[in-house]
XYZ file of C-alpha atoms in Angstrom:
544
model
C 148.818 61.436 12.035
C 146.656 63.128 14.616
C 148.343 65.940 16.458
C 146.955 64.926 19.826
C 146.294 61.407 21.012
C 143.573 61.881 23.609
C 142.333 59.211 25.928
C 138.618 59.085 26.584
C 137.797 59.784 30.188
C 134.213 58.741 30.927
C 133.762 61.067 33.889
C 134.823 64.065 31.816
C 132.980 62.941 28.693
C 129.683 62.894 30.620
C 130.075 66.628 31.146
C 129.242 67.139 27.425
C 126.725 64.376 26.566
C 124.893 66.185 23.737
C 127.820 66.952 21.434
C 126.336 67.006 17.910
C 129.548 67.018 15.856
C 129.865 63.268 15.433
C 133.058 63.547 13.372
C 134.891 64.943 16.410
C 135.811 62.970 19.507
C 134.248 64.294 22.695
C 137.325 63.420 24.739
C 139.569 65.269 22.283
C 137.484 68.426 22.528
C 137.408 68.206 26.337
C 141.191 67.745 26.382
C 141.830 70.730 24.126
C 139.445 72.932 26.095
C 141.200 72.031 29.347
C 144.685 72.699 27.989
C 143.732 75.954 26.243
C 142.060 77.162 29.443
C 145.165 76.296 31.432
C 147.397 78.062 28.909
C 145.314 81.223 29.236
C 145.456 80.905 33.030
C 149.268 80.525 32.890
C 149.593 83.729 30.870
C 147.351 85.714 33.214
C 148.893 84.362 36.432
C 152.413 84.727 35.024
C 151.678 88.390 34.296
C 150.359 88.957 37.807
C 153.400 87.251 39.356
C 155.958 89.018 37.157
C 157.544 90.822 40.097
C 157.283 87.925 42.551
C 160.616 86.675 43.884
C 159.581 83.041 44.247
C 157.508 82.313 41.139
C 157.873 82.440 37.370
C 155.889 81.237 34.379
C 157.549 77.819 34.302
C 156.706 77.086 37.928
C 153.206 78.516 37.433
C 152.547 76.154 34.517
C 153.940 73.199 36.449
C 151.802 73.923 39.533
C 148.674 74.414 37.396
C 149.381 71.081 35.738
C 149.687 69.397 39.123
C 146.445 70.975 40.332
C 144.661 69.907 37.150
C 145.956 66.368 37.632
C 144.515 66.329 41.141
C 141.137 67.510 39.829
C 141.095 64.821 37.140
C 142.019 62.219 39.759
C 139.065 63.276 41.897
C 136.645 63.369 38.946
C 137.675 59.884 37.771
C 137.707 58.542 41.351
C 141.445 57.782 41.184
C 141.171 55.619 38.060
C 143.117 57.760 35.584
C 144.721 61.185 35.111
C 145.587 60.952 31.428
C 143.796 63.706 29.594
C 146.566 63.408 27.030
C 148.564 60.233 26.459
C 152.290 60.977 26.402
C 153.517 60.873 22.827
C 157.118 61.298 21.775
C 155.852 62.440 18.389
C 153.905 65.237 20.054
C 156.967 66.419 21.944
C 159.798 65.928 19.458
C 157.891 66.808 16.275
C 155.554 69.599 17.356
C 156.635 71.195 20.638
C 160.437 71.101 20.728
C 161.275 72.422 17.190
C 159.706 75.904 17.585
C 161.427 76.381 20.962
C 164.880 75.508 19.634
C 164.422 77.409 16.381
C 163.345 80.567 18.193
C 166.365 80.209 20.493
C 168.647 80.289 17.446
C 166.634 82.965 15.662
C 166.531 85.384 18.621
C 170.039 84.713 19.952
C 172.363 87.689 20.248
C 174.839 86.371 17.720
C 177.643 88.803 18.498
C 177.708 87.865 22.184
C 177.029 84.181 21.445
C 179.944 83.726 19.052
C 182.172 85.961 21.137
C 181.905 83.310 23.874
C 181.505 80.406 21.451
C 184.608 78.563 22.666
C 183.440 78.697 26.281
C 179.901 77.691 25.298
C 181.186 74.676 23.372
C 183.398 73.646 26.290
C 180.430 73.717 28.665
C 177.793 72.473 26.229
C 179.708 69.677 24.508
C 182.781 68.694 26.509
C 181.054 69.412 29.826
C 177.977 67.391 28.880
C 180.192 64.442 27.938
C 181.888 64.648 31.359
C 178.481 64.770 33.050
C 177.328 61.835 30.901
C 180.292 59.711 31.978
C 180.033 60.718 35.644
C 176.299 60.024 35.891
C 176.549 56.741 33.959
C 179.279 55.404 36.268
C 177.443 56.672 39.347
C 174.175 55.082 38.200
C 175.953 51.768 37.689
C 177.323 51.923 41.238
C 174.253 53.269 43.060
C 171.057 52.103 41.353
C 171.751 48.431 41.964
C 171.759 49.106 45.719
C 168.137 50.304 45.554
C 166.940 46.871 44.394
C 166.879 47.418 40.613
C 168.919 44.626 39.036
C 167.552 44.227 35.502
C 169.156 47.274 33.885
C 171.708 46.724 31.120
C 174.830 48.678 30.199
C 172.783 50.462 27.552
C 170.261 51.518 30.213
C 172.973 52.948 32.477
C 174.502 54.909 29.591
C 171.029 56.105 28.603
C 170.491 57.330 32.175
C 173.720 59.311 31.874
C 172.468 60.999 28.703
C 168.960 61.547 30.114
C 170.070 63.211 33.353
C 172.646 65.343 31.515
C 169.887 67.223 29.671
C 169.435 70.519 31.531
C 166.546 72.989 31.563
C 167.815 76.505 32.302
C 164.524 78.308 31.543
C 163.995 79.418 35.158
C 167.473 80.930 35.352
C 167.220 82.691 31.988
C 163.946 84.287 33.070
C 165.864 85.944 35.922
C 169.202 86.843 34.292
C 169.516 90.075 32.333
C 171.398 90.362 29.051
C 172.227 93.989 29.831
C 173.464 93.557 33.406
C 175.247 90.201 32.998
C 175.882 89.716 29.255
C 178.708 87.179 29.677
C 176.800 85.053 32.177
C 173.550 85.172 30.206
C 175.329 84.232 26.977
C 177.059 81.236 28.581
C 173.942 79.951 30.363
C 171.766 80.385 27.271
C 174.264 78.950 24.794
C 175.226 76.051 27.020
C 171.546 75.210 27.607
C 170.789 74.867 23.892
C 174.012 73.030 23.016
C 173.577 70.812 26.090
C 170.107 69.619 25.015
C 171.385 68.843 21.537
C 174.462 67.054 22.871
C 172.412 64.998 25.346
C 170.023 63.838 22.612
C 172.932 63.081 20.265
C 174.570 61.011 23.032
C 171.267 59.261 23.720
C 170.801 58.407 20.031
C 174.418 57.259 19.806
C 173.881 54.864 22.710
C 170.833 53.393 20.956
C 172.794 52.588 17.796
C 175.646 50.636 19.405
C 175.922 46.929 20.190
C 177.003 46.505 23.815
C 177.178 42.732 23.752
C 180.926 43.080 23.188
C 182.015 46.068 25.241
C 185.608 47.127 24.579
C 187.739 50.078 23.557
C 186.439 49.850 19.997
C 182.887 50.402 21.290
C 183.996 53.578 23.048
C 185.656 54.817 19.859
C 182.510 54.015 17.880
C 180.462 55.976 20.398
C 182.797 58.961 20.018
C 182.790 58.670 16.233
C 178.994 58.453 16.093
C 178.698 61.488 18.338
C 181.100 63.600 16.246
C 179.413 62.516 13.007
C 175.934 63.429 14.264
C 177.132 66.718 15.732
C 178.930 68.093 12.683
C 176.589 66.756 9.984
C 173.535 68.081 11.828
C 175.150 71.506 12.141
C 176.133 71.543 8.466
C 172.606 70.588 7.399
C 171.081 73.443 9.420
C 173.507 75.963 7.925
C 172.815 74.656 4.401
C 169.019 74.923 4.719
C 169.330 78.415 6.195
C 171.512 79.552 3.290
C 169.132 77.999 0.743
C 166.189 79.876 2.258
C 168.150 83.124 2.141
C 169.148 82.611 -1.505
C 165.605 81.728 -2.607
C 163.988 84.712 -0.909
C 166.703 87.106 -2.093
C 166.629 85.846 -5.681
C 162.872 85.450 -6.207
C 162.026 88.650 -4.305
C 158.681 87.536 -2.831
C 158.140 90.940 -1.211
C 157.013 92.580 -4.446
C 153.907 90.358 -4.521
C 153.165 88.954 -1.063
C 154.751 89.207 2.338
C 152.719 86.178 3.448
C 154.766 83.964 1.142
C 157.981 85.196 2.743
C 156.791 84.355 6.240
C 155.346 81.003 5.167
C 158.544 79.995 3.366
C 160.724 80.844 6.370
C 158.518 78.814 8.719
C 158.224 75.829 6.399
C 161.931 75.652 5.554
C 162.868 75.927 9.222
C 160.575 73.014 10.063
C 161.761 71.147 6.970
C 165.361 71.306 8.214
C 164.296 69.571 11.427
C 162.313 66.881 9.597
C 165.107 66.159 7.101
C 167.565 65.800 9.992
C 165.277 63.301 11.727
C 164.746 61.470 8.426
C 168.518 61.094 8.074
C 168.871 60.003 11.741
C 170.708 63.210 12.640
C 170.113 65.656 15.492
C 167.111 67.793 14.596
C 167.811 70.127 17.526
C 171.265 71.099 16.288
C 169.998 71.407 12.725
C 167.082 73.725 13.464
C 169.111 75.768 15.981
C 171.825 76.648 13.464
C 169.183 77.063 10.771
C 167.617 79.720 13.011
C 170.981 81.476 13.449
C 171.639 81.534 9.692
C 168.097 82.694 8.923
C 168.379 85.591 11.385
C 171.735 86.589 9.846
C 170.761 86.382 6.159
C 167.133 85.461 5.409
C 165.553 87.853 7.904
C 167.246 90.823 6.237
C 165.987 89.782 2.781
C 162.292 90.092 3.625
C 160.177 93.226 3.887
C 159.855 95.273 7.054
C 156.366 93.971 7.817
C 157.573 90.390 7.386
C 160.426 91.044 9.807
C 158.011 92.217 12.473
C 155.682 89.275 11.803
C 158.376 86.584 11.905
C 160.096 87.972 14.986
C 156.925 88.012 17.091
C 155.360 84.893 15.543
C 158.358 82.692 16.299
C 158.576 84.044 19.851
C 154.847 83.516 20.457
C 154.797 79.953 19.143
C 157.863 79.128 21.221
C 156.276 80.611 24.355
C 153.054 78.605 23.897
C 154.949 75.364 23.261
C 157.166 75.911 26.294
C 154.201 76.628 28.574
C 152.312 73.631 27.200
C 155.269 71.377 28.006
C 155.428 72.484 31.641
C 151.659 72.080 31.953
C 151.800 68.582 30.598
C 154.772 67.594 32.757
C 152.861 68.705 35.851
C 149.754 66.776 34.842
C 151.688 63.683 33.773
C 153.433 63.558 37.150
C 150.164 62.260 38.638
C 149.803 59.421 36.144
C 148.281 56.938 38.569
C 148.716 53.971 36.218
C 152.494 54.432 36.082
C 152.737 54.680 39.857
C 150.631 51.518 40.267
C 152.792 49.625 37.767
C 156.028 50.389 39.636
C 154.708 48.709 42.826
C 157.567 50.307 44.750
C 157.462 51.318 48.388
C 157.820 54.968 49.345
C 161.292 54.268 50.762
C 162.526 52.659 47.538
C 161.128 55.481 45.410
C 162.675 58.161 47.637
C 166.031 56.336 47.721
C 166.188 56.012 43.940
C 165.081 59.618 43.366
C 167.647 60.864 45.887
C 170.379 58.861 44.165
C 169.451 60.307 40.760
C 169.322 63.848 42.157
C 172.719 63.404 43.816
C 174.159 62.230 40.493
C 172.767 65.358 38.829
C 174.468 67.587 41.404
C 177.796 65.746 41.207
C 177.764 65.397 37.425
C 177.133 69.125 37.046
C 179.900 70.127 39.455
C 182.337 67.678 37.828
C 182.779 69.928 34.808
C 181.479 73.440 35.582
C 184.144 74.488 38.084
C 187.127 72.745 36.409
C 186.277 74.041 32.918
C 185.583 77.576 34.198
C 188.927 77.736 35.976
C 190.792 76.287 33.000
C 189.283 78.940 30.701
C 190.211 81.619 33.245
C 193.838 80.501 33.110
C 193.844 80.665 29.322
C 192.127 84.045 28.993
C 194.311 87.140 29.234
C 191.633 89.782 29.802
C 190.130 89.983 33.268
C 186.795 91.314 31.975
C 186.016 88.014 30.262
C 187.075 85.725 33.098
C 184.358 83.793 34.908
C 184.307 84.717 38.578
C 183.417 82.152 41.234
C 180.004 83.772 41.738
C 179.252 83.357 38.052
C 180.556 79.782 38.160
C 178.081 79.035 40.940
C 175.181 80.479 38.923
C 176.226 78.432 35.862
C 176.284 75.317 38.059
C 172.909 76.192 39.551
C 171.312 76.952 36.165
C 171.969 73.408 34.994
C 170.426 71.648 37.996
C 166.833 71.939 36.757
C 165.502 69.110 34.622
C 162.546 69.373 32.238
C 160.585 67.888 29.397
C 163.601 66.618 27.437
C 164.554 64.461 30.426
C 161.032 63.031 30.721
C 160.711 62.430 26.968
C 164.014 60.525 26.804
C 163.057 58.559 29.932
C 159.795 57.418 28.340
C 161.700 56.517 25.178
C 164.103 54.306 27.105
C 161.919 52.764 29.794
C 158.353 52.660 28.487
C 158.321 48.913 27.905
C 155.100 46.933 27.907
C 154.663 43.180 28.303
C 158.127 42.889 29.741
C 159.324 41.147 32.888
C 161.175 44.314 33.899
C 158.179 46.619 33.353
C 157.877 47.286 37.097
C 161.460 48.500 37.366
C 161.109 50.530 34.168
C 157.993 52.188 35.603
C 159.964 52.910 38.793
C 162.693 54.599 36.734
C 160.062 56.777 35.033
C 158.348 57.819 38.280
C 161.692 58.492 39.987
C 162.795 60.686 37.085
C 159.498 62.580 37.305
C 160.178 63.199 41.008
C 163.617 64.592 40.138
C 162.099 66.889 37.494
C 159.387 68.132 39.851
C 161.736 68.658 42.783
C 164.433 70.405 40.753
C 161.972 72.690 38.967
C 159.769 73.597 41.942
C 162.407 73.789 44.671
C 165.505 74.902 42.767
C 163.478 77.043 40.353
C 161.560 78.876 43.089
C 164.722 80.031 44.881
C 166.621 80.884 41.691
C 165.579 84.547 41.635
C 166.426 85.406 45.271
C 169.598 83.316 45.028
C 170.842 85.185 41.967
C 169.976 88.509 43.566
C 171.992 87.500 46.628
C 174.978 86.043 44.776
C 175.382 88.544 41.938
C 176.115 92.213 42.430
C 173.326 93.864 40.495
C 174.550 97.047 38.826
C 174.339 97.920 35.124
C 177.673 98.174 33.405
C 178.430 101.033 31.013
C 178.266 100.008 27.380
C 181.631 99.155 25.908
C 182.294 99.280 22.202
C 183.770 96.313 20.429
C 186.916 98.204 19.541
C 187.940 98.643 23.179
C 187.946 94.893 23.634
C 190.463 94.349 20.834
C 194.089 94.053 22.005
C 196.535 96.649 20.680
C 198.614 94.170 18.678
C 195.472 92.670 17.167
C 194.146 96.130 16.208
C 197.515 96.882 14.581
C 197.237 93.760 12.468
C 193.693 94.731 11.413
C 194.951 98.151 10.284
C 197.768 96.527 8.335
C 195.378 94.192 6.571
C 193.083 97.078 5.644
C 195.799 98.804 3.587
C 198.297 96.193 2.356
C 199.529 98.364 -0.530
C 201.507 100.532 1.884
C 203.473 97.595 3.271
C 206.628 96.028 1.922
C 207.434 92.344 1.636
C 208.917 92.271 5.127
C 205.824 93.854 6.616
C 203.578 91.391 4.765
C 205.637 88.508 6.104
C 205.359 90.033 9.562
C 201.589 90.289 9.109
C 201.298 86.623 8.148
C 203.332 85.570 11.144
C 201.281 87.836 13.395
C 198.051 86.368 12.040
C 199.082 82.886 13.153
C 200.366 84.001 16.531
C 197.314 86.150 17.224
C 195.021 83.329 16.145
C 196.613 81.210 18.871
C 196.529 83.980 21.478
C 193.112 85.454 20.639
C 191.281 82.736 18.662
C 187.712 84.021 19.085
C 188.419 87.688 18.300
C 190.721 86.887 15.381
C 188.356 84.352 13.802
C 185.452 86.774 14.228
C 187.351 89.540 12.454
C 188.371 87.420 9.464
C 184.884 85.897 9.296
C 183.370 89.374 9.064
C 185.696 90.225 6.170
C 184.811 86.968 4.392
C 181.116 87.484 5.128
C 181.069 91.024 3.716
C 183.071 90.116 0.617
C 181.595 86.739 -0.409
C 178.560 85.620 1.626
C 176.336 88.688 1.855
C 176.507 89.580 -1.857
C 175.180 86.073 -2.635
C 172.807 85.327 0.259
C 171.810 88.856 1.263
C 171.733 90.183 4.788
C 172.230 93.561 6.390
C 173.323 96.070 3.765
C 172.301 93.871 0.805
C 168.507 94.143 0.906
C 166.108 95.647 -1.579
C 164.006 98.624 -0.548
C 160.328 97.782 -0.923
C 158.086 100.820 -1.236
C 155.679 101.080 1.648
C 157.661 98.802 3.943
C 158.751 99.908 7.369
C 162.105 98.182 7.488
C 163.690 101.079 9.265
C 161.341 100.642 12.200
C 162.276 97.039 12.909
C 164.585 96.253 15.767
C 167.658 94.427 14.527
C 168.456 90.915 15.693
C 172.156 91.169 16.500
């Protein structure tokens, strides 16, 4: 399968009429040259605008894509703007996996799992609430804009499509050091949200809505839970297998290249196996990245650690920039706009309705869930203030490439009586993506600076965050020989009560004990790595 499906553009092809390499397509070479030039321009301009309040690399790539689309329109005399035909294979198989894997590989695991309950509430439960809210709202509003051919499946698909957030602009502004809780929630919820949205979308595609009843809703829930947990388990399994192979076979004594190659290939293999089994590749490769950073990364040599850390980040950055470039260029797809045959008023009305549903669907779960978690939490330092709630709500308003890819998947229908309305849904979704990214994204930085009080907090050790009664239990468990039967019974009762009162901290403590005693001796990790002569493992920054 060719990586890029390029469409020949006569006006551009005439620019290189004497190409001698007959085994290569002229249009393909022109396309690649254009996109590589734009990628270089994005990097340079992004560097120059690093301190700008109103711009970031995502917006820069999107604007460059729009400008390039205008140029292509002028060159082709308004006949076509497709340098690159949109391909779901290109997006889901080549661009999305490295972004999600790097997110899992580079995540600050301690902070991520410390707020794991909150992240799951926002990323899973919150996305389901948004999905239901947007689906019902779409059913009530879209029909009033003149679109009457959509089915129940289409409305549910719209709910899943518009629930997929893109928090890149916000994460580029937030600081892990100044706002660790907020950054962890926004980052974790963004990754889990994308996975949940795609799982919901795939679940909708597998159900028969000809007989809609309570059983259908239960099947939808069951399909979602099955995909979610099996995909996660597959990612963890592949990550552990990679760690065991590298630890056991000890590639570092012969070649560090093999270590790096094996990590990359097994990470990508986890995604492909998940897709082959009709699971969620995003969840699989995300948790595979987490497991690899916890075990596999510590089993390789120091030079391989440096190589993998920067290689994964670089590939992810290029893929992310490429996506924004392509979204900007695809927004001016003149053929799609001609097919919709919609008036400006109809297009604006539908886009406004979709954008309103995004705003309402986001607010429907962010503020209620944040306040519920605040009531449950006992420590004020971990409670989510209203300012932080507003930033979390704002971070999820931007829509990106996942939304466009799922929209094309659902509504790109040819030779169909409803093709005009499907084209209108695609163009309206593109308008929402452009508006949310350019307008919301451009004011994200000054908004966050105005809303949040920017002052670095003094570092706090983990031990100060542990409640006194929980620390007492930890000390008791460290030296059980000094305790009598009554004290042991008290410890068991305290374990259960503290698990209910402090679930995250308690689970983390017992997981660390289990990890040190059983997992790391088998799969390697920090403290269980061989010392390779000549390696610079001590110079590598740890991924924590």
